[in-house]
Amino acid sequence: MSIRAELKYKIMKDYGAPVLMAFQNVRRRKPRPTPAAFGSPLDSNQRLKEILSRHYFLSRYAPGVKKVAWVTSGAPVELLRAFDFYTIYPENHSALVGAKKQGADYCGIAEGDGFSQDLCSYARIDLGHMLSGKTPAGKLPKPDLLFCSNNICQTVLYWYKAIAHELDIPLIHFDAPFVTTEQTEADINYMAQQLQDMIPILERVSGRVFYLNIFEEILERSMETSKTWGAILDAMKAQPAPMTIFDAFGHLAPIVSLRGLPVAQDYYHILMDEINTRVTQGIGAISDERYRLIWDNIAIWYKVRFLATFFAERKMNFVTATYTNAWAETTGYLDVKDPWRSMAKTYGQIILNNNLKHRLDLMKGMIKTYAVDGMVMHSTRSCKPYSVGQFDLRKAITADLDLPAVILDADIADERVWSEQQIQTRLEAFCETLEGSKYG
Amino acid sequence: MADLYFSGVDVGSLSTDVSIIDHGGKVLSEIVIPTGVNGSEAAEQAFNAALKLADLTRDSITGITATGYGRASVAFATGKTTEISCHGVGAHHLFPKTGTVIDIGGQDSKVIQIDRQGRMLDFTMNDKCAAGTGRFLEVMANRLDLNLDELSSPLNIEGDSAPISSTCTVFAESEVISLLAKNTPRKEIVHGLQRSIVNRIWSMVTSIGIEGEVTLTGGVAHNKGLVALLEEKLGLTLNIPENPQTVGALGGAHIARRTYQNSLEADSI
Amino acid sequence: MLRFSKHEITINEIIKNMNIPDRSEYLKGLAQTGQKIMGVLPALYPRELLWAFDIHAAEIWDPPGEILHANAHLQTTICPVVKKSLEFILKEPQTINAGYLFPHTCDSLQNLGTQVKDLIGVSLPIYTFYNPKGRFNNTTIKYYQDILINFQSILEASHGPLEPEKLKAACVLSHKIDTYLMVIQQARMTDHLSLSNHEYFTLMRAQEYLLPQDYLSLLEQVNILEKPAEFSRARLMVSGILPPLPEILVFLDELGVSIVADDLLAVSRRIPKFAMDPPGSPLDYLTDRFFVLPPCSTRGGDLDERVHYLSNRLKESKAHGLLFDMVKFCEPELFDHRLLVKTFRERKTPVLTLETELEDHISGQDKTRIEAFTERLFEIVST
Ligand code: SF4
Ligand code: SF4
């Protein structure tokens, strides 16, 4: 590790980043006017932007100071933090590209290189980024290590294998057996053992020694952060809900990609406070919340604004989502006193690694506790584990709970998969049913 | 040596093309007619027309290669070869430095890599969807109430183009409808459509890679706007044959010629 | 229809001549005898354990027939293997009487298993079997043994206690079948087998539904030539999930192209890479067998290993080209595909990729692709 790189990183962290953030604040002084359908935006948005810009900005000074790891959203990152890796979340980055409506460009690069158009667009965007170095975040460091877990999908394993091969770097894979009924002892032991097997490899790649107490501290922090996130989502039970799920899609970024770091922990306290104040004062995210909705599946990143406005104008607010819930749902299993096995339980049972009976019960529970009136399911071309089974989930839910529901065919980040007319028609029909069902 | 003649008959989905050459490779006649519903009749007709134009009789043709979708239906052919090999050979004879052939046909588009002898090294074809083919343009022309010539009007590359992101014909069509509903100028829509085809072709090209000069064949090569966009995207100048539609037939004729020469060599051994 | 009748006759004749019974007839007959039959989805599972419980494993890969009802349960962007399997299950076929087994192969099959079990609901029990993913080490081996033991007790719950002798016998039978298959594979690569493409794959695929004893006796009848047959044909290796459609196989036969080796999930990737010792302890045998299978995308295997394996096979079989027959929307294969194509293209091996939705007939476009590719192979053969 060079002293100069370290110094530079430190300077950038302590001085460069704050200056940049201040500069950005100046540049952004004139925010986009909020349409009348929405209440005033959360103050925390500003802080969120700062944190994320800083994260991406600092990453370019990381090489030479910290080892860089690319990590999947469901991987047990706490272990990596114990070795002080600078972590980048390609899924998060791909979502960012998607939100900027540049998904098709990046996908095109990967497709031109031989990756099929039928693959997950997060993967294609990331591979496009890897092949071209392009990114809307300025510049991203090359990874020294890849860390993935198939607890969200097998796709990430295939995808990270491709990167590992291209860049010739080590890939650590955390194999999380799918839970068909419930986790077995064997599953838990297997995962716990894998985590411990990783330590020597991580020590070698990072050049640092593993200290259990540091790891436990990180685990503790991560746990606390997830719980705060869970509490924030819980606060959405209030009527009117203090934020929309589309806000939450944004506020999700730190829990996904900065989990286990103080910055994320602090951030959610700020957000929590603001949300609580809103709840006490009865302030809603949209001006007039008449209908409450649940969202299923990942966001349609290139249409978040379109959808948010469409629903807000009709006095409809998304108050819960299976997606945002995923980073709070299984935290209860974490136990600092039994780190390995409890991580196996936490990471092995997250929604996408769990059977559809579990998902159905979970969704029904959410619909009840959040007083939901209707359901919007995004059937995403990219994601098999999230989408296969949705038709029957919908059937079961609408039959049991007599809840209007609509399925939107789209994609998470490839804006070419979008037919505005078709979607608009479907959405309008859905709204008509919803309005009819509640007051008809 | 008595005069020897060779012919290629390319029965495509939209047009049937015939080319007749002499033993030195000189082109004597070229014919393009619509295929219609009956491929073998079209082949018959086009071949007769080509003979007439070259002032030759049927018996004077030594070898005839059938190619194209309907290649199996050409009863009078002496051999058959896929249009992929034929386009490679045809382009090679027109532009000997060709390393890559882009053929945008009615049903499908292909990118073909050839060696210095015109032999095909590798190729790729569009998938089942018609986006990126002549058919795509035709569907869109209908939608826009334009004829194909209007669709091909040379455009200013810098001009505005309406965003058409869909890669699927059906989706693209609905995008065009909504653009029309928004009163987007047709010129911009046309531009957007061309761009979408060019992107499609470009990704096929990158999947194979560019070698040597690039020759564009197929009827779409007449579309000046599209050619300009494609050249811009690829960053090079394309070879455009005088008769881009008959390159396959020409290649077929050359293959017939080569087969004949090979058989002579084999005999003389 | 008429256009293809020639092929259909050929296909039926081949099956007759080789005495391979038709899949559904055979299974119907079996079911009538009271045989327990479990429908097994792709791809890797401990068949020996099922056999030890006297359960016949009838594999479901690409059942014939149109996809209708499955469309109400699955999106358009799901692979045809999953869709066809679901269509089959929804018909509640009489031949399947002991339940369905969903091995963990890919995201789509993973979800289909729970979808059928927890949401759609069928009258038969649904079983699952997890196949570990990624690189393998001692931790994986230990876990695989645990899975086997778990699976055994799950089967015991509904089929009575396992008789150890039966499991032993099942392993011996499985070992024999493997050994035959390896010999036949070798014979195919070295032209010691005078079977057409279509015959060869009909033979290989018969193991998906024949009782192991029946399959073994079929394999015993296969005539392995003493001297290599004279082949002046173009030689091809195929990679993918399933063998190409029968129509393509026949078409290749007509064109004079012989498939001499494969890297297919349904065929070669389920035959051990090298000869195994005869089984001692069944548990060890089953574990070892899983870990000596060729590298496979669905197990998340290493890419270098896969490239290496493929190039060796290409060399051994002296194939002139490589055909990738990709199932549409099959993520595991499509990710690896890019590197494989790149690598072999760089090595100047002719490569052709087809995409299949397991339709009944081959499109004109694909015919052209195959023919053009063949033209190229013959250029190589002749030089
Ligand atoms: S979108 Fe789905 S398939 Fe893609 S990385 Fe995320 S979980 Fe995996
Ligand atoms: S073809 Fe591919 S995607 Fe389909 S079931 Fe098989 S492995 Fe899964």
Short mmCIF file of N, CA and C in Angstrom, two decimals, chain B residues 69 71 81-82 85 108 119-123 125-126 128 207, chain C residues 345 351-352 357 359 364-365 368-369 371-373 375-376 379:
data_model
loop_
_atom_site.label_atom_id
_atom_site.label_comp_id
_atom_site.label_asym_id
_atom_site.label_seq_id
_atom_site.Cartn_x
_atom_site.Cartn_y
_atom_site.Cartn_z
N TYR B 69 -34.09 -18.41 -50.23
CA TYR B 69 -35.07 -19.24 -49.54
C TYR B 69 -35.66 -20.32 -50.41
N ARG B 71 -34.35 -21.86 -52.89
CA ARG B 71 -33.35 -22.53 -53.72
C ARG B 71 -33.73 -23.96 -54.07
N THR B 81 -26.63 -23.59 -53.26
CA THR B 81 -25.74 -23.09 -52.21
C THR B 81 -26.53 -22.06 -51.43
N THR B 82 -26.24 -21.92 -50.15
CA THR B 82 -26.99 -20.94 -49.37
C THR B 82 -26.65 -19.52 -49.81
N SER B 85 -23.16 -18.06 -48.42
CA SER B 85 -21.94 -18.26 -49.20
C SER B 85 -21.98 -17.41 -50.46
N ASP B 108 -34.41 -11.36 -43.60
CA ASP B 108 -33.38 -11.41 -42.59
C ASP B 108 -32.16 -10.60 -43.01
N ARG B 119 -14.20 -16.96 -49.51
CA ARG B 119 -14.83 -18.06 -48.78
C ARG B 119 -15.33 -17.57 -47.43
N MET B 120 -16.51 -18.02 -47.07
CA MET B 120 -17.12 -17.59 -45.83
C MET B 120 -16.39 -18.17 -44.62
N LEU B 121 -16.05 -17.30 -43.69
CA LEU B 121 -15.37 -17.75 -42.48
C LEU B 121 -16.33 -17.84 -41.31
N ASP B 122 -17.25 -16.93 -41.28
CA ASP B 122 -18.19 -16.90 -40.16
C ASP B 122 -19.36 -16.03 -40.59
N PHE B 123 -20.47 -16.21 -39.92
CA PHE B 123 -21.63 -15.37 -40.25
C PHE B 123 -22.56 -15.29 -39.07
N MET B 125 -26.86 -14.15 -38.31
CA MET B 125 -28.13 -13.71 -38.89
C MET B 125 -28.98 -13.12 -37.78
N ASN B 126 -29.88 -12.24 -38.13
CA ASN B 126 -30.79 -11.71 -37.11
C ASN B 126 -31.65 -12.84 -36.55
N LYS B 128 -35.31 -14.38 -34.92
CA LYS B 128 -36.60 -14.52 -35.60
C LYS B 128 -37.32 -13.21 -35.84
N SER B 207 -20.68 -8.37 -33.05
CA SER B 207 -20.57 -9.73 -32.53
C SER B 207 -19.64 -10.57 -33.39
N ARG C 345 -13.88 -19.20 -31.56
CA ARG C 345 -13.73 -18.38 -32.75
C ARG C 345 -12.28 -17.94 -32.90
N VAL C 351 -17.92 -22.07 -35.63
CA VAL C 351 -18.92 -22.13 -34.57
C VAL C 351 -20.26 -21.68 -35.12
N LEU C 352 -21.30 -22.41 -34.83
CA LEU C 352 -22.64 -21.97 -35.21
C LEU C 352 -23.53 -22.00 -33.98
N GLU C 357 -36.76 -22.99 -29.45
CA GLU C 357 -37.85 -22.93 -28.49
C GLU C 357 -38.52 -24.29 -28.45
N GLU C 359 -39.64 -26.07 -30.82
CA GLU C 359 -40.79 -26.17 -31.71
C GLU C 359 -40.78 -27.56 -32.34
N GLY C 364 -37.14 -22.19 -41.81
CA GLY C 364 -36.35 -22.06 -43.02
C GLY C 364 -35.05 -21.35 -42.74
N GLN C 365 -35.13 -20.37 -41.87
CA GLN C 365 -33.94 -19.60 -41.54
C GLN C 365 -32.87 -20.49 -40.90
N THR C 368 -31.20 -22.63 -43.42
CA THR C 368 -30.18 -21.89 -44.14
C THR C 368 -28.91 -21.78 -43.31
N ARG C 369 -29.09 -21.47 -42.02
CA ARG C 369 -27.92 -21.37 -41.15
C ARG C 369 -27.12 -22.68 -41.16
N GLU C 371 -27.18 -25.11 -43.31
CA GLU C 371 -26.58 -25.42 -44.60
C GLU C 371 -25.34 -24.59 -44.85
N ALA C 372 -25.44 -23.31 -44.53
CA ALA C 372 -24.28 -22.44 -44.75
C ALA C 372 -23.11 -22.90 -43.89
N PHE C 373 -23.43 -23.27 -42.67
CA PHE C 373 -22.38 -23.75 -41.77
C PHE C 373 -21.77 -25.03 -42.32
N GLU C 375 -21.62 -25.86 -45.43
CA GLU C 375 -20.76 -25.50 -46.57
C GLU C 375 -19.36 -25.15 -46.07
N ARG C 376 -19.34 -24.47 -44.95
CA ARG C 376 -18.05 -24.07 -44.39
C ARG C 376 -17.28 -25.29 -43.86
N GLU C 379 -15.71 -27.09 -46.66
CA GLU C 379 -14.52 -26.40 -47.16
C GLU C 379 -13.31 -26.87 -46.37
#
